[in-house]
Structure formats: C-alpha cells, structure tokens
C-alpha cells in the first residue's frame, strides 16, 4: 500500500484526510505534535509524534515509513491569534514548513499537497477570487501561508519538488459517520462556537462586526464541507501520481454566507434559538471571501456533494451532540 505522510493528521482536517486516504487504499502516517491535535483522532494509520521544527525526527520518520507523498496540514490557523502573535505564526508555519520541505527533499519524497488558504488573497473588493487573483494577505496567518506557497515554488524549481496547493475557503461540518469531527481548544470558529451557544455550553455567540459593507453588515464567507475538502486532497495526490504539473486550486463552493445567514441556518437546522450578542470587528478579518473559480471541478474533477449550509450544520451538530466536545 502506498504511504502518505500526513502532517497535522491529529487535527480537524488532517484526521478527515486520513479517513479518506485509508478508504482509498493508502496508509496515512500521522505526524503531529499534539499541540492543537488529538491523539484519539488518529484512527486510520500509524502515529508519529513530532514537531515540524525537529529535522532529525522528520528524517527518522521519512526513513521508517518511506512515504510516496506528503499532505501538509500542520499549522497554526487562527486569524485573530496571528495578529496578536505573528512571530509564533512565522516560526511555526513558515520555518516549520521549511524544515519539512528540506527533510522531504533529503528523503527524495517530492510529491507535496499543501493546505493553503483564501486568507492569502486578503481584502479585494469587487475582485473575482480565482487562483490568478493577487495575493495580498491582511493577517499574519495568510502571510505565513503565502510564504510557504512561495517556498514550494522555489524548491520546485531548484529540487524538483512537485506540489498541489489548495487554497481553502471556510471549512465546516464533520465526518457523517461520526468517527472524527471538529474540536479545537480554545475554539475560535463560527459554527462550533454557535453550536456551543445553542446548547448552553457558552452564554452566547458574539458576532464580530456588524458594520461591514455587506447586505446585513456581517462578514461573508464561502463554506465547504470537510469531507468534500479532503476528497479534493485525494484527487491532488492522484494528480501528482499521474505526473501532472504543479497547480493551485481554490476549494470553495462559490456561494457566500454572511455570519447572520449562518446563524439563521443553524437556528433552522437545530430548531433552537441562537443566543448572540454583537461585538466589534475582529482584527484581520476580510469583509468577504468567496471563491470565484471552477478550476478544481474542471481540472481535478472535484464535485463537492455535502457542502450545503444545512448539511454542514447538521453534520457539525451531530458531532457536537456526540459528546466529543465534553472530553
Ligand atoms: N465570527 C464571529 N464570531 C465568532 C467567530 C467568528 O462573528 O465567535 C465570524 C468571523 O468574524 C468571520 C466568520 O465568522 O467573519 C468566520 O470566522 P472563523 O473564525 O470561523 O473562520 P475564518 O474566516 O477566520 O477562517
């Protein structure tokens, strides 16, 4: 069986990726430092605890498992935190990825699927966000991811590293079979915080900013189901296996939802009220981020099937109610 090294495989998206990799006949080896990941989310293949900054540990893991490709999810990913503490983001995400890439090259493991973000586009009013849009991140998280994209391109030219870069929009939902789901500590993401507020685990959801230049004054995002997202990663591995060229793909549905629309949909799906308050803007948040590209559908053959708002909330709600949040 072909082995794939999955950095961040104990995290939200990485654990779902391991599940689809295993289902597709691959062996996913999770490499994770468990700072934001959970060991009990590693269910689908071997676990190697380690930090991206630990070159010796990475060398040992490459030597032991001989992966054919890497899926690189491990990263700090909170926009708000990245604005308060950019150094940690640059050190962990950028230096960590450099250490990983150099270890991959030493091991001659040259196929690299990278988890990037729409936050690399920044604030671009009226611009269609397809893969050719200018990258002008407005927060340190997005800047760190853009730097890694540049790094992959540089090592592609110098060492033949081959990459598929996915720029995610907002990832939501959970494995419908309930084996893995979203769990961050502390939680900062809209949908899980809202579900907490709905069932009384938090007093209320705070809406960050109601004075944006949008129809209802709240930020607009493009939400994609985590299962659809990781299916695209599987297609990315196959793309590289087939010897296709380095490529960047947006992963979003092209439909934007305001914070208030997500709240309304959650109330509908759960049939409960959403306790909420209105607060100031969160530094680093762009007004609207919606994918304007069909490249993943046209070239990869990606067809997201669960990425409707009610489905994402229903799957997240089922996971939320399963008690995993209470551990
Ligand atoms: N948001 C909010 N209240 C919260 C968390 C998030 O209003 O408690 C908003 C946030 O400002 C953004 C959207 O919800 O417009 C999605 O934020 P999230 O942190 O889930 O993802 P991000 O867009 O930062 O990747």
Coordinates of C-alpha atoms and ligand atoms in Angstrom, one line a residue:
X1 CA 0.0 0.0 0.0
X2 CA 1.2 3.5 -0.8
X3 CA 2.1 5.5 2.3
X4 CA 1.2 9.2 2.6
X5 CA 2.8 11.3 5.4
X6 CA 0.0 13.5 6.9
X7 CA 1.3 16.3 9.0
X8 CA -1.4 17.5 11.3
X9 CA -3.2 14.2 10.9
X10 CA -4.5 14.5 14.5
X11 CA -6.2 17.8 13.7
X12 CA -9.6 18.6 12.3
X13 CA -9.0 18.5 8.6
X14 CA -6.0 16.1 8.8
X15 CA -7.9 13.4 10.6
X16 CA -10.7 13.5 8.0
X17 CA -8.0 13.3 5.3
X18 CA -6.6 10.2 7.0
X19 CA -10.0 8.6 6.9
X20 CA -10.5 9.1 3.1
X21 CA -6.9 8.1 2.4
X22 CA -7.4 4.8 4.2
X23 CA -10.7 4.2 2.5
X24 CA -8.9 4.8 -0.9
X25 CA -6.3 2.2 0.0
X26 CA -3.4 4.3 1.2
X27 CA -1.6 4.2 4.5
X28 CA -1.8 7.6 6.2
X29 CA 1.0 8.1 8.7
X30 CA 0.2 11.0 11.0
X31 CA 3.0 13.3 12.1
X32 CA 1.7 15.7 14.7
X33 CA 3.0 17.4 17.8
X34 CA -0.4 17.3 19.5
X35 CA -0.3 21.0 20.4
X36 CA -3.6 21.5 18.7
X37 CA -4.4 17.9 17.6
X38 CA -5.8 15.0 19.5
X39 CA -4.2 11.6 19.7
X40 CA -7.6 9.9 19.7
X41 CA -8.4 11.4 16.3
X42 CA -5.6 9.2 14.9
X43 CA -7.6 6.2 13.9
X44 CA -6.7 5.3 10.4
X45 CA -3.0 4.6 10.3
X46 CA 0.3 4.9 12.3
X47 CA 1.0 7.8 14.6
X48 CA 4.4 9.5 14.9
X49 CA 4.5 12.3 17.4
X50 CA 6.9 15.1 16.4
X51 CA 7.3 18.7 15.7
X52 CA 7.8 20.3 12.3
X53 CA 10.9 22.0 13.6
X54 CA 12.6 18.7 14.5
X55 CA 14.6 17.8 11.4
X56 CA 16.1 14.7 13.0
X57 CA 12.7 13.3 13.9
X58 CA 11.4 14.1 10.4
X59 CA 14.4 12.3 8.9
X60 CA 13.7 9.2 11.1
X61 CA 10.0 9.2 10.1
X62 CA 10.7 9.5 6.4
X63 CA 13.3 6.7 6.7
X64 CA 10.9 4.4 8.6
X65 CA 7.7 4.9 6.6
X66 CA 9.1 5.8 3.1
X67 CA 6.1 7.9 2.1
X68 CA 5.3 8.5 -1.6
X69 CA 3.8 11.9 -0.9
X70 CA 3.1 14.4 1.8
X71 CA -0.1 16.1 2.8
X72 CA 0.9 19.1 4.9
X73 CA -1.9 20.3 7.2
X74 CA 0.1 21.0 10.4
X75 CA -0.1 24.7 11.1
X76 CA -1.4 27.3 13.4
X77 CA -4.5 28.7 11.8
X78 CA -6.3 31.3 13.8
X79 CA -6.5 34.7 12.2
X80 CA -7.0 36.6 15.5
X81 CA -4.1 34.9 17.2
X82 CA -1.9 35.5 14.2
X83 CA -2.5 39.2 14.6
X84 CA -1.5 39.2 18.3
X85 CA 1.5 36.9 17.9
X86 CA 2.8 37.0 14.4
X87 CA 6.3 35.6 15.4
X88 CA 4.8 32.3 16.5
X89 CA 3.0 32.0 13.2
X90 CA 6.1 32.7 11.2
X91 CA 8.2 30.4 13.3
X92 CA 5.8 27.5 13.4
X93 CA 4.2 27.7 10.0
X94 CA 7.0 29.1 7.8
X95 CA 10.1 27.8 9.5
X96 CA 8.3 24.5 10.3
X97 CA 7.4 24.0 6.7
X98 CA 10.9 24.8 5.5
X99 CA 12.2 22.1 7.8
X100 CA 9.6 19.7 6.5
X101 CA 10.4 20.5 2.9
X102 CA 14.1 20.1 3.4
X103 CA 13.6 16.7 5.1
X104 CA 11.3 15.6 2.2
X105 CA 14.0 16.5 -0.3
X106 CA 16.6 14.6 1.7
X107 CA 14.3 11.6 1.6
X108 CA 13.5 12.1 -2.1
X109 CA 9.8 12.4 -1.3
X110 CA 8.9 15.0 -3.8
X111 CA 5.1 15.0 -4.1
X112 CA 3.6 17.6 -1.8
X113 CA -0.1 18.5 -1.3
X114 CA -0.3 21.7 0.7
X115 CA -3.1 23.2 2.8
X116 CA -3.1 26.9 2.0
X117 CA -5.9 29.4 2.4
X118 CA -8.1 32.1 0.9
X119 CA -6.6 34.3 3.6
X120 CA -3.7 34.7 1.2
X121 CA -5.9 36.8 -1.0
X122 CA -6.7 39.4 1.6
X123 CA -9.2 42.2 1.2
X124 CA -10.1 42.7 -2.5
X125 CA -13.4 44.5 -3.0
X126 CA -15.0 43.5 -6.3
X127 CA -12.2 41.2 -7.4
X128 CA -13.1 37.7 -8.5
X129 CA -11.1 35.4 -6.3
X130 CA -9.8 32.8 -8.7
X131 CA -6.3 31.3 -8.5
X132 CA -4.9 34.2 -10.6
X133 CA -6.1 36.9 -8.2
X134 CA -3.3 38.9 -6.5
X135 CA -2.3 37.6 -3.1
X136 CA -2.3 40.4 -0.6
X137 CA -2.9 38.9 2.9
X138 CA -4.1 41.2 5.6
X139 CA -3.2 38.9 8.5
X140 CA -0.1 37.0 9.6
X141 CA -1.8 33.7 9.2
X142 CA -2.4 34.4 5.5
X143 CA 1.1 35.9 5.1
X144 CA 2.6 32.7 6.6
X145 CA 0.7 30.5 4.1
X146 CA 1.6 32.7 1.2
X147 CA 5.3 32.4 2.1
X148 CA 5.0 28.6 2.2
X149 CA 3.4 28.7 -1.3
X150 CA 6.5 30.7 -2.5
X151 CA 8.8 28.2 -0.8
X152 CA 7.2 25.3 -2.6
X153 CA 7.6 27.1 -5.9
X154 CA 11.2 27.8 -5.2
X155 CA 12.0 24.3 -4.2
X156 CA 10.1 23.1 -7.2
X157 CA 12.4 25.0 -9.5
X158 CA 15.6 24.0 -7.6
X159 CA 14.9 20.4 -6.4
X160 CA 12.0 19.1 -8.5
X161 CA 9.5 19.3 -5.6
X162 CA 6.1 18.8 -7.1
X163 CA 3.1 20.5 -5.5
X164 CA -0.6 20.8 -5.5
X165 CA -1.6 23.8 -3.4
X166 CA -5.2 24.1 -2.1
X167 CA -6.5 27.4 -1.0
X168 CA -9.3 26.7 1.3
X169 CA -12.2 28.9 2.0
X170 CA -14.0 28.1 5.3
X171 CA -14.1 24.5 6.3
X172 CA -17.1 23.2 8.2
X173 CA -19.0 20.0 9.1
X174 CA -17.8 16.7 10.3
X175 CA -17.5 13.1 9.2
X176 CA -21.1 12.0 8.8
X177 CA -20.1 8.6 10.3
X178 CA -19.1 10.4 13.4
X179 CA -15.5 8.9 13.7
X180 CA -13.9 12.3 13.6
X181 CA -15.0 15.9 13.8
X182 CA -14.1 19.4 14.6
X183 CA -12.6 20.1 18.0
X184 CA -10.3 23.0 18.8
X185 CA -9.2 24.1 22.2
X186 CA -9.7 27.0 22.5
X187 CA -12.5 27.0 19.9
X188 CA -12.5 30.2 17.7
X189 CA -14.5 29.1 14.7
X190 CA -18.0 30.4 14.0
X191 CA -20.0 27.2 13.6
X192 CA -18.7 25.2 16.6
X193 CA -19.0 28.3 18.8
X194 CA -22.5 28.8 17.7
X195 CA -23.5 25.2 18.4
X196 CA -22.0 25.7 21.9
X197 CA -24.2 28.7 22.4
X198 CA -27.2 26.9 21.1
X199 CA -26.9 24.1 23.7
X200 CA -25.8 26.3 26.6
X201 CA -22.1 25.4 26.7
X202 CA -21.4 29.1 26.2
X203 CA -23.6 32.0 27.1
X204 CA -23.8 33.5 23.6
X205 CA -22.2 33.8 20.2
X206 CA -20.6 37.2 19.6
X207 CA -20.9 38.5 16.1
X208 CA -17.6 40.1 15.2
X209 CA -18.6 43.3 13.5
X210 CA -22.0 44.4 12.1
X211 CA -20.8 47.4 10.2
X212 CA -19.1 45.7 7.2
X213 CA -20.1 46.8 3.7
X214 CA -22.3 43.8 3.1
X215 CA -26.1 43.5 2.8
X216 CA -26.6 42.7 6.5
X217 CA -23.4 44.3 7.9
X218 CA -21.6 41.0 8.8
X219 CA -18.7 39.2 7.1
X220 CA -19.3 36.9 4.2
X221 CA -17.5 33.6 3.8
X222 CA -17.7 30.6 1.5
X223 CA -18.1 27.4 3.5
X224 CA -17.0 24.0 2.3
X225 CA -17.7 20.6 3.9
X226 CA -14.6 19.0 5.4
X227 CA -15.4 15.6 3.6
X228 CA -15.6 17.4 0.3
X229 CA -12.4 19.2 1.1
X230 CA -10.4 16.1 1.9
X231 CA -11.8 14.3 -1.2
X232 CA -10.1 17.1 -3.2
X233 CA -6.8 16.3 -1.4
X234 CA -7.1 12.7 -2.5
X235 CA -7.6 13.9 -6.1
X236 CA -4.5 16.1 -5.5
X237 CA -2.4 13.0 -4.6
X238 CA -3.6 11.2 -7.7
X239 CA -2.9 14.3 -9.8
X240 CA 0.7 14.2 -8.7
X241 CA 0.9 10.4 -9.1
X242 CA -0.2 10.9 -12.7
X243 CA 2.7 13.3 -13.3
X244 CA 0.6 16.3 -13.8
X245 CA 2.1 19.8 -13.3
X246 CA 2.3 21.9 -10.2
X247 CA -1.1 23.5 -9.7
X248 CA -3.0 25.8 -7.3
X249 CA -6.7 25.1 -6.7
X250 CA -9.3 27.1 -4.7
X251 CA -11.6 24.9 -2.7
X252 CA -14.9 26.7 -2.1
X253 CA -18.4 26.5 -3.5
X254 CA -18.6 30.0 -4.9
X255 CA -21.5 30.8 -2.6
X256 CA -21.1 33.3 0.2
X257 CA -22.9 33.3 3.5
X258 CA -22.9 36.2 6.0
X259 CA -22.5 35.5 9.7
X260 CA -26.1 36.3 10.2
X261 CA -27.1 33.9 7.5
X262 CA -25.1 31.1 9.1
X263 CA -26.8 31.9 12.4
X264 CA -30.2 31.7 10.8
X265 CA -29.4 28.4 9.1
X266 CA -28.2 27.0 12.4
X267 CA -31.4 28.0 14.2
X268 CA -33.3 26.3 11.4
X269 CA -31.4 23.1 11.3
X270 CA -31.2 22.6 15.1
X271 CA -34.7 24.1 15.7
X272 CA -33.2 26.1 18.6
X273 CA -32.6 29.8 19.3
X274 CA -29.0 31.0 18.9
X275 CA -28.1 33.3 21.9
X276 CA -26.0 36.0 20.5
X277 CA -24.5 39.5 21.1
X278 CA -22.9 42.0 18.7
X279 CA -19.3 42.9 19.2
X280 CA -16.6 44.8 17.4
X281 CA -14.7 43.6 14.3
X282 CA -12.0 41.0 14.8
X283 CA -8.7 42.4 13.6
X284 CA -7.5 40.7 10.4
X285 CA -11.0 39.7 9.1
X286 CA -11.6 40.5 5.5
X287 CA -15.1 41.7 4.6
X288 CA -15.9 38.9 2.1
X289 CA -14.0 35.8 0.9
X290 CA -15.8 33.8 -1.8
X291 CA -14.2 31.6 -4.4
X292 CA -14.6 32.7 -7.9
X293 CA -13.1 29.6 -9.6
X294 CA -14.2 26.3 -11.1
X295 CA -10.7 25.1 -11.7
X296 CA -10.9 22.2 -9.1
X297 CA -14.1 21.0 -10.7
X298 CA -12.9 21.4 -14.3
X299 CA -9.4 20.0 -13.9
X300 CA -9.4 17.7 -10.8
X301 CA -12.9 16.5 -11.4
X302 CA -13.9 17.7 -7.8
X303 CA -17.6 17.6 -7.2
X304 CA -18.5 18.7 -3.6
X305 CA -21.6 16.8 -2.6
X306 CA -22.1 17.8 1.1
X307 CA -21.3 21.5 1.0
X308 CA -24.7 22.9 1.5
X309 CA -25.1 25.1 4.6
X310 CA -27.9 22.9 6.2
X311 CA -25.8 19.7 5.6
X312 CA -22.7 21.2 7.1
X313 CA -24.5 22.4 10.1
X314 CA -26.4 19.1 10.5
X315 CA -23.2 17.1 10.4
X316 CA -21.4 19.5 12.8
X317 CA -24.4 19.4 15.1
X318 CA -24.5 15.6 15.1
X319 CA -20.8 15.5 16.0
X320 CA -21.3 18.2 18.6
X321 CA -24.0 16.3 20.3
X322 CA -22.0 13.1 20.3
X323 CA -20.1 14.3 23.4
X324 CA -16.7 14.6 21.9
X325 CA -16.7 18.2 22.9
X326 CA -17.1 17.3 26.5
X327 CA -13.8 15.3 26.9
Ligands
LIG1 N1 -17.1 35.0 13.7 C1 -17.9 35.6 14.5 N2 -17.9 35.3 15.8 C2 -17.1 34.3 16.3 C3 -16.3 33.6 15.4 C4 -16.2 34.0 14.1 O1 -18.7 36.6 14.1 O2 -17.2 34.0 17.5 C5 -17.0 35.4 12.2 C6 -15.6 35.9 11.8 O3 -15.5 37.3 12.0 C7 -15.7 35.5 10.3 C8 -16.6 34.3 10.2 O4 -17.3 34.3 11.5 O5 -16.3 36.6 9.6 C9 -15.8 33.0 10.1 O6 -14.8 33.0 11.1 P1 -14.0 31.7 11.5 O7 -13.1 32.1 12.7 O8 -14.9 30.6 11.7 O9 -13.1 31.4 10.2 P2 -12.1 32.3 9.4 O10 -12.9 33.1 8.4 O11 -11.3 33.2 10.4 O12 -11.2 31.3 8.8

